[in-house]
Coordinates of C-alpha atoms and ligand atoms in Angstrom, one line a residue:
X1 CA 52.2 -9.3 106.0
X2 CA 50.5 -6.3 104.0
X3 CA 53.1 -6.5 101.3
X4 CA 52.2 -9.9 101.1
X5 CA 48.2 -10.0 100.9
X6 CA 48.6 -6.8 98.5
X7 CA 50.3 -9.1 96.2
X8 CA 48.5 -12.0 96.7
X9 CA 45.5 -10.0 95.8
X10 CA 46.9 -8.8 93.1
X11 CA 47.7 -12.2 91.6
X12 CA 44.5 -13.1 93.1
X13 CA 43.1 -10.3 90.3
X14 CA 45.1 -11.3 87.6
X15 CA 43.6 -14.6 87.6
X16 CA 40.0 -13.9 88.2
X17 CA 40.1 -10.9 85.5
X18 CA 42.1 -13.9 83.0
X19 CA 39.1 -16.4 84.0
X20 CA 36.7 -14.0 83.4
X21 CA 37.5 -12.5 80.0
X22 CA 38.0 -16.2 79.1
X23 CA 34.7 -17.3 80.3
X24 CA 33.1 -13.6 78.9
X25 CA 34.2 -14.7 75.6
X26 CA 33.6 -18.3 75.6
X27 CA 29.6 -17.5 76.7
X28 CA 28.7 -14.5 74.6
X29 CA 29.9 -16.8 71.4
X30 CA 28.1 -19.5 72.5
X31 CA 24.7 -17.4 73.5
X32 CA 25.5 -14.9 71.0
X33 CA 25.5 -12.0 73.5
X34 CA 26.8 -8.8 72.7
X35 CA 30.3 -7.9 74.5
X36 CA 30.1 -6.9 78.0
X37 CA 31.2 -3.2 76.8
X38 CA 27.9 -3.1 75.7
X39 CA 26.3 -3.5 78.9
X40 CA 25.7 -0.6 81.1
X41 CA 28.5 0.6 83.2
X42 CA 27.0 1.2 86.7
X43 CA 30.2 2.4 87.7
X44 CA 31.9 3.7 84.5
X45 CA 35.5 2.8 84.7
X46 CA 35.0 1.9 88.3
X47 CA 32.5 -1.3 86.8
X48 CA 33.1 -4.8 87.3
X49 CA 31.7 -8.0 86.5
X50 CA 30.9 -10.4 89.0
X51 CA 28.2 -11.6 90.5
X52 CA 29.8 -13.4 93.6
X53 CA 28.9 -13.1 96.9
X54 CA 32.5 -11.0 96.5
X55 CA 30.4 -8.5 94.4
X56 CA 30.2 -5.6 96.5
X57 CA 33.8 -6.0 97.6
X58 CA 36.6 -5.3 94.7
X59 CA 38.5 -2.6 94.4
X60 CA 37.5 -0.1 91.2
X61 CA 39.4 -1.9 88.1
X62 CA 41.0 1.4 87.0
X63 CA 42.6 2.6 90.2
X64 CA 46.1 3.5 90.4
X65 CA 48.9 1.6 92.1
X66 CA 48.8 4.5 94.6
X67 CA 45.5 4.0 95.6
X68 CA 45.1 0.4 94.7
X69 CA 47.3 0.1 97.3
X70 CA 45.6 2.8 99.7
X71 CA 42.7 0.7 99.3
X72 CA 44.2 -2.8 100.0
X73 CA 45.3 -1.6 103.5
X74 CA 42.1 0.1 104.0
X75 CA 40.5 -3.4 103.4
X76 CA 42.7 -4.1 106.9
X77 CA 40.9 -1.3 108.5
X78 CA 37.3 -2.0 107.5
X79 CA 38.2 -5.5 108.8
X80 CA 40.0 -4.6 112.0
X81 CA 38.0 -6.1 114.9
X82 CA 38.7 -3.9 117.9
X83 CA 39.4 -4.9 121.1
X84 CA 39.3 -3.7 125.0
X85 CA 42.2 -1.4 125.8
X86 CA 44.4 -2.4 126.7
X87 CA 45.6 -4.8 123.8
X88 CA 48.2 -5.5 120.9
X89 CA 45.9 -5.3 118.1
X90 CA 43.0 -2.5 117.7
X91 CA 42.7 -1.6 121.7
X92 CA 40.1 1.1 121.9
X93 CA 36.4 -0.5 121.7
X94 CA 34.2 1.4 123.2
X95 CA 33.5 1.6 126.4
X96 CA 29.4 2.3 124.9
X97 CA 29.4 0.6 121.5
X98 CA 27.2 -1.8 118.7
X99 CA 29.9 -3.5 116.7
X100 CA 33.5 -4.1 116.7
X101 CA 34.0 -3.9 113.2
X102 CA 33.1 -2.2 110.0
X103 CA 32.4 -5.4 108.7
X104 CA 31.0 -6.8 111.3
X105 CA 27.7 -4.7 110.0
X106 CA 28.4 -3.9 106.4
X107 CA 29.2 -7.8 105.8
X108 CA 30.7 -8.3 102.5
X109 CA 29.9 -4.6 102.1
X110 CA 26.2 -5.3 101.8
X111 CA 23.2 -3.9 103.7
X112 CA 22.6 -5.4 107.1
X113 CA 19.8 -6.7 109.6
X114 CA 17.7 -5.5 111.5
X115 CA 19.1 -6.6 114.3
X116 CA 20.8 -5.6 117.4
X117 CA 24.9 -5.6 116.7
X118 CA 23.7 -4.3 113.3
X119 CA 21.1 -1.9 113.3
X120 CA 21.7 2.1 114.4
X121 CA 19.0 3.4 116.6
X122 CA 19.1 7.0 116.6
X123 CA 17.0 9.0 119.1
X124 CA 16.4 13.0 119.9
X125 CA 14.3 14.3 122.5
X126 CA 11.5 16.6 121.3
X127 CA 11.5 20.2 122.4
X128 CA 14.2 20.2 125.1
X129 CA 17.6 22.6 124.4
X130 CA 20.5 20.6 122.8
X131 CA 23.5 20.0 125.1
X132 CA 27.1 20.8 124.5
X133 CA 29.4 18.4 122.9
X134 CA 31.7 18.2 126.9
X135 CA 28.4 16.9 128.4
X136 CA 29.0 14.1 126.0
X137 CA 31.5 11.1 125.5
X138 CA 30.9 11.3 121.7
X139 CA 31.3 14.5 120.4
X140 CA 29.3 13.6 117.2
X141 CA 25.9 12.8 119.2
X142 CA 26.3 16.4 120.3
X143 CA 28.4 18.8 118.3
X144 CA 26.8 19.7 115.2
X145 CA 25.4 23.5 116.1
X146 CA 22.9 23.2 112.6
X147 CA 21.6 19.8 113.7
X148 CA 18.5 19.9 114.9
X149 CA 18.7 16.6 117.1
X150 CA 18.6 16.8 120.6
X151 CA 20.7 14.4 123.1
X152 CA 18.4 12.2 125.2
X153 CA 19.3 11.8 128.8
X154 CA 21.5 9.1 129.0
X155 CA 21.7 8.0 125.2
X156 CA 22.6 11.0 123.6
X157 CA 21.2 10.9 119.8
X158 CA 22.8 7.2 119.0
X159 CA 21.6 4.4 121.6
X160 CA 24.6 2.1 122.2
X161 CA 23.2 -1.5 122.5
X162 CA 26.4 -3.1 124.0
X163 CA 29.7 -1.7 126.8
X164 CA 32.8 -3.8 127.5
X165 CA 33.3 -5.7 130.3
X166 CA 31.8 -4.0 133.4
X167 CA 30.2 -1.1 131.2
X168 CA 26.6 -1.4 130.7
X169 CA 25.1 -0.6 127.4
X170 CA 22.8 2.2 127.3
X171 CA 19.5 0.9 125.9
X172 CA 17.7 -2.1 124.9
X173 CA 15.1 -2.1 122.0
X174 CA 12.5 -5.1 121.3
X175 CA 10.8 -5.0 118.4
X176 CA 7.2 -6.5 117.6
X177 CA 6.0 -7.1 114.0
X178 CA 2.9 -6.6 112.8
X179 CA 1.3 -8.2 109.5
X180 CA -1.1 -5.5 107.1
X181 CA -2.4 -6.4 104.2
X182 CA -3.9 -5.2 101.1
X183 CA -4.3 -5.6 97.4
X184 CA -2.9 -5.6 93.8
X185 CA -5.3 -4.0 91.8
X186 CA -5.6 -7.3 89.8
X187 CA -7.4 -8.6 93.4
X188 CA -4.0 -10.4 94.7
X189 CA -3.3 -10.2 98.4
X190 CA -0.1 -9.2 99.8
X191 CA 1.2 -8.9 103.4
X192 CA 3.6 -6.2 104.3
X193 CA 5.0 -5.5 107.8
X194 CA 5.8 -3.0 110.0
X195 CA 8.1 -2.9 113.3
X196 CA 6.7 -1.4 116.6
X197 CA 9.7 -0.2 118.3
X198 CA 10.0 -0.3 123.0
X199 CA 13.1 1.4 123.4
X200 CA 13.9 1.3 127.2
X201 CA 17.3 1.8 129.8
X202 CA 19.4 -0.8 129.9
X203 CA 18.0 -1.7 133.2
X204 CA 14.5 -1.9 131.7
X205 CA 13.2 1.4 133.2
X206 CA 11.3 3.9 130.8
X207 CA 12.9 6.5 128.9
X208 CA 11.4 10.3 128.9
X209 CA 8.2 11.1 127.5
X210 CA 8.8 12.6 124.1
X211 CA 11.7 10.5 122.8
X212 CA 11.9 10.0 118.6
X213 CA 13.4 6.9 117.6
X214 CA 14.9 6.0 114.1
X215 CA 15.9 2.8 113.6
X216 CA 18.4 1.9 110.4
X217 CA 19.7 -1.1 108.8
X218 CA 23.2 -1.0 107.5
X219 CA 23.6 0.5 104.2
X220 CA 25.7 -1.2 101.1
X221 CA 29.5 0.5 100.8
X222 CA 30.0 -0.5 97.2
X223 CA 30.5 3.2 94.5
X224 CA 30.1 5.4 97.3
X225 CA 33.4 7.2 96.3
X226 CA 31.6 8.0 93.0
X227 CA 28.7 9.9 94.6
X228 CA 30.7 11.7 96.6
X229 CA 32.7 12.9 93.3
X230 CA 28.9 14.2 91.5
X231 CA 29.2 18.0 91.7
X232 CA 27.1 19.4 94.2
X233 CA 25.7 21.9 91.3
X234 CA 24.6 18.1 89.5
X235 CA 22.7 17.3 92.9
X236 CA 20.7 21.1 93.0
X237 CA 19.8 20.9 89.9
X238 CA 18.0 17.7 90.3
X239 CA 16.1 19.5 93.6
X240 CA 12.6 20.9 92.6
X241 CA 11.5 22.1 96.1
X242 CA 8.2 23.4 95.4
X243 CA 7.5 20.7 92.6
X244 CA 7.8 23.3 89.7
X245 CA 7.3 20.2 87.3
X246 CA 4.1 19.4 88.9
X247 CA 4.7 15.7 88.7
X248 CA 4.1 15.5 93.0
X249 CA 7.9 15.0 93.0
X250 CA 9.7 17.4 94.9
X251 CA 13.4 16.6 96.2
X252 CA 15.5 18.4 98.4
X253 CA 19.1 18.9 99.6
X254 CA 19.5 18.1 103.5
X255 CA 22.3 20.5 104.7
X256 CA 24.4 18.9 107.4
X257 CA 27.4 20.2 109.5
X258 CA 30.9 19.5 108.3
X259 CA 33.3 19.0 111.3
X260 CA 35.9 19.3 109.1
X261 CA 35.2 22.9 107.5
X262 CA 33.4 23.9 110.4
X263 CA 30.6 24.5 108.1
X264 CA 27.2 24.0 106.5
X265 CA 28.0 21.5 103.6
X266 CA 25.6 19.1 101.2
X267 CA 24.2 16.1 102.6
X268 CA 25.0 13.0 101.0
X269 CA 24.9 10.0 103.2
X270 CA 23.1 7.8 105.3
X271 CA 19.5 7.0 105.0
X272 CA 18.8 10.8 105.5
X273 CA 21.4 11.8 103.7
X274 CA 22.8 13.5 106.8
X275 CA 26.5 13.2 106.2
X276 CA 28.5 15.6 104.0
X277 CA 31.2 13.0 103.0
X278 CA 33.1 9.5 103.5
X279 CA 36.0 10.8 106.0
X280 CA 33.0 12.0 108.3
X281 CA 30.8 9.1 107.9
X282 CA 34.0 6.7 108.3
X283 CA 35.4 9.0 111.5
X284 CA 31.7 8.6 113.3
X285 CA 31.0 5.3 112.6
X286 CA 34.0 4.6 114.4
X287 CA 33.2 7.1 117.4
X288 CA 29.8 6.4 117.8
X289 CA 29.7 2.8 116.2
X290 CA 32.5 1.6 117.9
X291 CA 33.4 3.7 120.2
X292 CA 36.7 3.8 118.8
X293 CA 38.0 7.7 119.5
X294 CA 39.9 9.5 116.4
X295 CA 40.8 12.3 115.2
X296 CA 37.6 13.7 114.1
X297 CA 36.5 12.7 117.1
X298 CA 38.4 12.5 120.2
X299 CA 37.1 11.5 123.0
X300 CA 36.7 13.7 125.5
X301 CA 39.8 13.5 127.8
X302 CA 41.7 14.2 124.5
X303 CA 42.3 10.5 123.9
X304 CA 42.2 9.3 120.1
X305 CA 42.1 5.6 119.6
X306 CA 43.3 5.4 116.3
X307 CA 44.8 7.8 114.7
X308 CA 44.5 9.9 111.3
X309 CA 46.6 7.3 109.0
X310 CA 43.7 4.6 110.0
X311 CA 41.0 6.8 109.8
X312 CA 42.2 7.7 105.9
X313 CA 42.4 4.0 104.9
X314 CA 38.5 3.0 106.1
X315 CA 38.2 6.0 104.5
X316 CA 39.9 5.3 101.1
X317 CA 38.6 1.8 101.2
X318 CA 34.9 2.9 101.0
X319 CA 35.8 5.3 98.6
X320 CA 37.4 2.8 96.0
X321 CA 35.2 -0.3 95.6
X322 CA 33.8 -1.0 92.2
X323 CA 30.3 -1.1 91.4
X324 CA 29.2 -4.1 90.0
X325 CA 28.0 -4.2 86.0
X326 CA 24.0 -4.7 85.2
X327 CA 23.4 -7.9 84.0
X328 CA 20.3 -9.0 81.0
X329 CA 20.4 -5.8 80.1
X330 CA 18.7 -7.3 76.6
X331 CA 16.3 -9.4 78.2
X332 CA 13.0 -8.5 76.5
X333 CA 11.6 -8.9 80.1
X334 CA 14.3 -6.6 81.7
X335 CA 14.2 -3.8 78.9
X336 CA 9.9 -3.9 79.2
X337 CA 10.7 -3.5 83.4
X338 CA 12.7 -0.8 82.6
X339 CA 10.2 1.5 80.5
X340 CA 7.9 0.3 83.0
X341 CA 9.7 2.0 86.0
X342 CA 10.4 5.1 83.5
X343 CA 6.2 5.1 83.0
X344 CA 5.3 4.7 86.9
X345 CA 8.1 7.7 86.9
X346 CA 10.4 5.8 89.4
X347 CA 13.0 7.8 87.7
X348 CA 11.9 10.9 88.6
X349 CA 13.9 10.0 92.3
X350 CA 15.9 7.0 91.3
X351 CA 17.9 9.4 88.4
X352 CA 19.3 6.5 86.0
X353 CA 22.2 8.7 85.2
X354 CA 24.4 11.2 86.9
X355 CA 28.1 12.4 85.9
X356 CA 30.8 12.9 88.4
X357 CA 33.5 16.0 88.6
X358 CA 36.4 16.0 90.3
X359 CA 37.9 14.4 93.3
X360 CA 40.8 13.1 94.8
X361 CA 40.7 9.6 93.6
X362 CA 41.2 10.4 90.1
X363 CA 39.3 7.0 89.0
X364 CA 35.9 8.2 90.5
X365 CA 36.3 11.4 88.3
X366 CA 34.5 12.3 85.1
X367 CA 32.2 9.0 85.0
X368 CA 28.7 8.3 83.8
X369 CA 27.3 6.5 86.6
X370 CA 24.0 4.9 86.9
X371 CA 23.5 4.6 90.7
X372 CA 20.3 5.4 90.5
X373 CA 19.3 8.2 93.1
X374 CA 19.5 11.8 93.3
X375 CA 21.0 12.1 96.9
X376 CA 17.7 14.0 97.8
X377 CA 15.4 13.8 100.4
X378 CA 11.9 13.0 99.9
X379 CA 8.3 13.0 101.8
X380 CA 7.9 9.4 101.4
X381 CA 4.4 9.6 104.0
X382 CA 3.0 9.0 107.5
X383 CA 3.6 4.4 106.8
X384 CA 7.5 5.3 106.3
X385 CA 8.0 8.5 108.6
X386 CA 10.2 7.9 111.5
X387 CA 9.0 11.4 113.1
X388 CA 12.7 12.5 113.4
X389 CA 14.3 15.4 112.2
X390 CA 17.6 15.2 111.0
X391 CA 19.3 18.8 110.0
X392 CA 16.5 19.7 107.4
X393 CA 15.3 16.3 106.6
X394 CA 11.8 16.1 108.3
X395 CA 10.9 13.4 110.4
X396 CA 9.0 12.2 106.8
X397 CA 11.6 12.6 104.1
X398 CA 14.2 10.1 103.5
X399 CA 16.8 9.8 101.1
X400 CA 16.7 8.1 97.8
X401 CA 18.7 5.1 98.4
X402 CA 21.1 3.9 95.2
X403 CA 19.6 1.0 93.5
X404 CA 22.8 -0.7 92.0
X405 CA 23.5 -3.4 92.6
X406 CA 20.1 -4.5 93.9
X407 CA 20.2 -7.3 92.4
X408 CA 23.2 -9.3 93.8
X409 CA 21.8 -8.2 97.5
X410 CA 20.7 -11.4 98.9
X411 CA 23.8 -13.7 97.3
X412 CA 26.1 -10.4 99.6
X413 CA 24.0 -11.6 102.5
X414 CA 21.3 -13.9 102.7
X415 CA 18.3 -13.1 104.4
X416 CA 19.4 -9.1 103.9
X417 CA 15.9 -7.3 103.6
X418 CA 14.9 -3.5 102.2
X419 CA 13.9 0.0 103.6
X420 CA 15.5 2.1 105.9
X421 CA 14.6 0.0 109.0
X422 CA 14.7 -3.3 107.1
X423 CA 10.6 -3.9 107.0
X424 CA 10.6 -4.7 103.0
X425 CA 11.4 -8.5 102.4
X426 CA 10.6 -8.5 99.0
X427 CA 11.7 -5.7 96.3
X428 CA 7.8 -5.6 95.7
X429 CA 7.0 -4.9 99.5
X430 CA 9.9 -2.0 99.2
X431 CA 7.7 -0.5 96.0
X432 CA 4.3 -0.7 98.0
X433 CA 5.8 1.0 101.0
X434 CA 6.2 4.1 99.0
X435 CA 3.9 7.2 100.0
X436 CA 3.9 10.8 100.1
X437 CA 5.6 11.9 96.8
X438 CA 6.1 8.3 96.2
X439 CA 2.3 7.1 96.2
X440 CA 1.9 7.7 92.3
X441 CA 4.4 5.9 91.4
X442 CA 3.2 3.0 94.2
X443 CA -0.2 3.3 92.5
X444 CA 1.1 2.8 89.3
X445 CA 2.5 -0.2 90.1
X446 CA -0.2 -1.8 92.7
X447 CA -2.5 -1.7 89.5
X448 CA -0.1 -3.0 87.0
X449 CA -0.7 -6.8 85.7
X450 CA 0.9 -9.3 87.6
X451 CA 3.7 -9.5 84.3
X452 CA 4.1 -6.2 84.4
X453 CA 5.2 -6.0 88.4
X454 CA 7.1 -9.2 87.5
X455 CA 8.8 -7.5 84.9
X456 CA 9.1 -3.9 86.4
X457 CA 11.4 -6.7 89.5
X458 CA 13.6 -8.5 86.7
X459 CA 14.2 -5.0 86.0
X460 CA 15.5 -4.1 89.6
X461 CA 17.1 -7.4 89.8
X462 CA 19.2 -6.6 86.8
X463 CA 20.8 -3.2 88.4
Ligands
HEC1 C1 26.8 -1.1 114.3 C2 26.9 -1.3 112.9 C3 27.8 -0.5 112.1 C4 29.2 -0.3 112.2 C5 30.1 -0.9 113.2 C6 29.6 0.5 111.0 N1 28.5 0.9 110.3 FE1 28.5 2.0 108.6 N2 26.5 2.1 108.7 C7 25.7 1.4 109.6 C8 24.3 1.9 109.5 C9 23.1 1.5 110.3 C10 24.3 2.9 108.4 C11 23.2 3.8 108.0 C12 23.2 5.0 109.0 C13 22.2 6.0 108.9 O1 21.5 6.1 107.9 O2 22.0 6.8 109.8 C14 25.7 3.0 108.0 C15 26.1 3.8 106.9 C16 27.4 3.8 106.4 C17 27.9 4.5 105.3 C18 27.0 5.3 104.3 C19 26.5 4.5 103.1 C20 25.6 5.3 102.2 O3 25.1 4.8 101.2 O4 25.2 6.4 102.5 C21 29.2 4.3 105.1 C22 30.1 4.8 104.1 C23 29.6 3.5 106.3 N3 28.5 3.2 107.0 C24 30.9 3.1 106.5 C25 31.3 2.5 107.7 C26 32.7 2.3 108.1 C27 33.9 2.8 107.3 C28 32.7 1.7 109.3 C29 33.9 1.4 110.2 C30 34.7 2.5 110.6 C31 31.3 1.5 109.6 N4 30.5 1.9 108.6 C32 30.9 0.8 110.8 C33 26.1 0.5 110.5 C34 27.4 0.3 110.9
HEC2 C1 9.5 10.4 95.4 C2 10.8 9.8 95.2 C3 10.7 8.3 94.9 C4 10.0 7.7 93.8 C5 9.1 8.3 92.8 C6 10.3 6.3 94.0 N1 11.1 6.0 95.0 FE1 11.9 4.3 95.5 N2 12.6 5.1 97.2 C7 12.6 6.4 97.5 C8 13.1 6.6 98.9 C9 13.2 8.0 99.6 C10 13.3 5.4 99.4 C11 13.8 5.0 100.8 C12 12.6 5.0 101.8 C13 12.9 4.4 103.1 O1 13.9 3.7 103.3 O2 12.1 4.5 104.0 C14 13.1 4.4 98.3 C15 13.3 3.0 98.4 C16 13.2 2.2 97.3 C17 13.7 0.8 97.3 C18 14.4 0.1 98.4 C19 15.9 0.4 98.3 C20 16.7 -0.1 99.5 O3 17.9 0.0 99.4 O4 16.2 -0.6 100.5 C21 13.3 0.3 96.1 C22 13.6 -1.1 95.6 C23 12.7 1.3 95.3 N3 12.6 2.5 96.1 C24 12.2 1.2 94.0 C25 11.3 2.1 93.5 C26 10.5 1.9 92.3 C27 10.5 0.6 91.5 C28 9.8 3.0 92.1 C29 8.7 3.2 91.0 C30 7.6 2.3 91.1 C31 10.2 4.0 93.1 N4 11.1 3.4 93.9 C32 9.8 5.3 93.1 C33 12.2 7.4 96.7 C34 11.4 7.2 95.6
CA3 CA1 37.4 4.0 122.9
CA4 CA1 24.8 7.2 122.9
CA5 CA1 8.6 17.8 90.5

């Protein structure tokens, strides 16, 4: 069955990379583009172009038949809906867990919704001592002795919104919006809106006084292999902690715990960047996710639902899908968005250009990659805070989220929305939610003309 889909796919390939050069050529004659070389690589090597609802879900063009092949069966795994043990197929889910697949919240790879199933609510209680990892069923929600999150009575630091069969879920979260508004500087309105969160016991009773919550929409999975391969000398460099510059931009690393070296390691990962690499953030996801025990992260009476040859597929699969190529890059409209985000010094967080090192795919390594972040965290104000410490990340900073692919986001999955807890509809509303060492660059473009803001999008929409 895997032999077979591996070569299906490969055909599969063969005739969509045929089609395409076909159709590349037949439309850049007729429109008198310049080749598709031409156009920037997002991904380097790793690049593809498509702009298919598939986008965000092809493995990296110039991968090996070793880990093409590694990656095809971790498509299986990232797939794999798990079941109640005991079972056939997957047993293991939960008993505490949100989803039953990888896909099931990263659909097509995309971002997700905020909504329950999807979302991660995180929590830590204020002020009280942390608790050891036995006093927990997760080890994750507990273990990390540099994290400075602390387990909330009966939710630990990841609220579980659904149990099997005769398992309660932990929590239950309603969410009210609320409408603001304000103005362009050209005296057009906008709306944005925020979330006020009730988190509550499953049973509807109140949890403890002093209880942050974070609330986070699934991230895109796409190139993630190739900011793991940037040298962590590439990511300090970009850090200027006490804004030497002077340009109200400051950036710094979060350091996280990795369970793996038993040691303090780079942050890179998740919307606070508080994951030191793609075998951790794969292994938890499944523990605390889906309650699916592994190696990383047994559960407590030793038991590991899957074991380490699953765990390294998810694992390779997020590490090997291709990043999708930029598209009008010679749009007069596009190229005037871009100098308007370099003006409004957008890129002064969202780094156009980064070069990897090393790693163990050797595809990811050595490529100029224009992901468009600098993996650092970032006061982004009060309006975006979500009061909750994270290892160093304050309860204000925030990572700078990749903006690749941006553009193909709602053909990946309709109705998908921006900003760590999903509020942004629009990539305008994302802009104008940006404080703290982000409110310069908001201001700059509030006040632009309503082309300019139009352009400064096309811009975003090309990546
Ligand atoms: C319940 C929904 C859910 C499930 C199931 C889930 N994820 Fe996620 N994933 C998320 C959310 C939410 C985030 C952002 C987490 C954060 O910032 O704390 C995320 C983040 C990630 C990231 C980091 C992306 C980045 O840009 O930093 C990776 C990689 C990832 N997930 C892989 C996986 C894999 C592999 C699986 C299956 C083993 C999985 N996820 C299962 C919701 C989910
Ligand atoms: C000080 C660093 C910084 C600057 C400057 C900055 N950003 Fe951001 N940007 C961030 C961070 C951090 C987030 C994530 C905030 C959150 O989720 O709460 C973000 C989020 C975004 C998002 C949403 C991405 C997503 O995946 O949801 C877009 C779009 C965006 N920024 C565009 C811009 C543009 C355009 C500018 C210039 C006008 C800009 N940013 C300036 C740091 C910055
Ligand atoms: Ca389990
Ligand atoms: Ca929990
Ligand atoms: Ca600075």
């Amino acid at each position: 069955m895997i032999v077979q889909s591996i070569f299906s796919r490969r055909l599969h390939r063969l005739i969509l990379a045929v089609g395409a050069a076909v159709a590349g050529i037949l439309f850049s004659t007729l429109l008198h583009l310049p080749a598709q070389a031409q156009a920037p690589q997002s991904g380097g090597d790793t690049t593809i172009y498509m702009r298919s609802s598939q986008a965000y879900a092809q493995p990296a063009p110039n991968l090996d038949d070793y880990w093409d092949e590694r990656h095809a069966v971790g498509d299986l795994a990232f797939e794999a809906a798990f079941v109640t043990a005991p079972a056939n197929v997957n047993p293991g889910l939960g008993p505490l867990f949100n989803n039953v697949s990888c896909v099931a919240c990263h659909f097509n790879n995309g971002r997700g919704l905020q909504e329950k199933g999807q979302r991660v609510v995180r929590v830590s209680q204020l002020g009280a001592e942390k608790i050891l990892p036995s006093d927990h069923p997760y080890a994750l929600e507990a273990v990390a002795p540099t994290a400075n999150t602390s387990p909330v009575s009966g939710l630990g630091t990841q609220v579980q919104e659904q149990g099997i069969y005769g398992h309660p879920p932990e929590g239950a979260l309603e969410i009210t919006w609320q409408e603001q508004t304000g103005s362009y500087g050209d005296g057009s309105d906008y709306s944005l809106r925020s979330s006020q969160l009730e988190l509550t016991y499953f049973d509807g009773s109140p949890i403890p006084d002093g209880v942050v919550v974070s609330n986070r929409i699934p991230l895109p999975v796409f190139g993630l292999g190739l900011l793991e391969a940037v040298p962590e000398e590439v990511v300090l460099a970009a850090a200027d902690p006490d804004d030497f510059d002077g340009d109200g931009v400051s950036g710094r690393p979060n350091w996280v715990w990795d369970v793996e070296q038993q040691a303090d390691a780079l942050g890179r990962f998740g919307w606070k960047s508080n994951m030191p690499n793609l075998l951790q953030q794969s292994a938890a996801a499944y523990a605390n996710d889906m309650g699916v025990s592994n190696p990383m992260f047994p559960a407590e009476n030793g038991v590991e639902d899957i074991d380490l040859e699953i765990l390294d597929a998810a694992t390779a699969y997020v590490q090997t899908l291709a990043v999708p190529a930029r598209v009008s890059v010679d749009d007069p409209k596009v190229r005037k968005g871009e100098r308007l985000f370099a003006n409004a010094n957008c890129a002064a967080c969202h780094l156009s250009e980064m070069r990897t090192g090393t790693h163990k795919v050797p595809a990811l390594e050595n490529q100029m990659i224009h992901a468009y972040t600098d993996l650092l965290l970032h006061d982004m104000g009060p309006e975006l805070a979500d009061n909750r410490p994270d290892f160093q990340a304050t309860g204000e900073e925030w990572r700078t989220p990749p903006l690749w692919g941006l553009g193909l986001s709602q053909t990946v999955f309709p109705y998908s929305t921006y900003l760590h807890d999903g509020r942004a509809r629009t990539l305008e509303e994302a802009i104008l939610w940006h404080g703290g060492e982000g409110a310069a660059s908001r201001e700059a473009f509030r006040t632009m003309s309503e082309s300019d803001r139009m352009a400064l999008v096309a811009f975003l929409k090309s990546l």
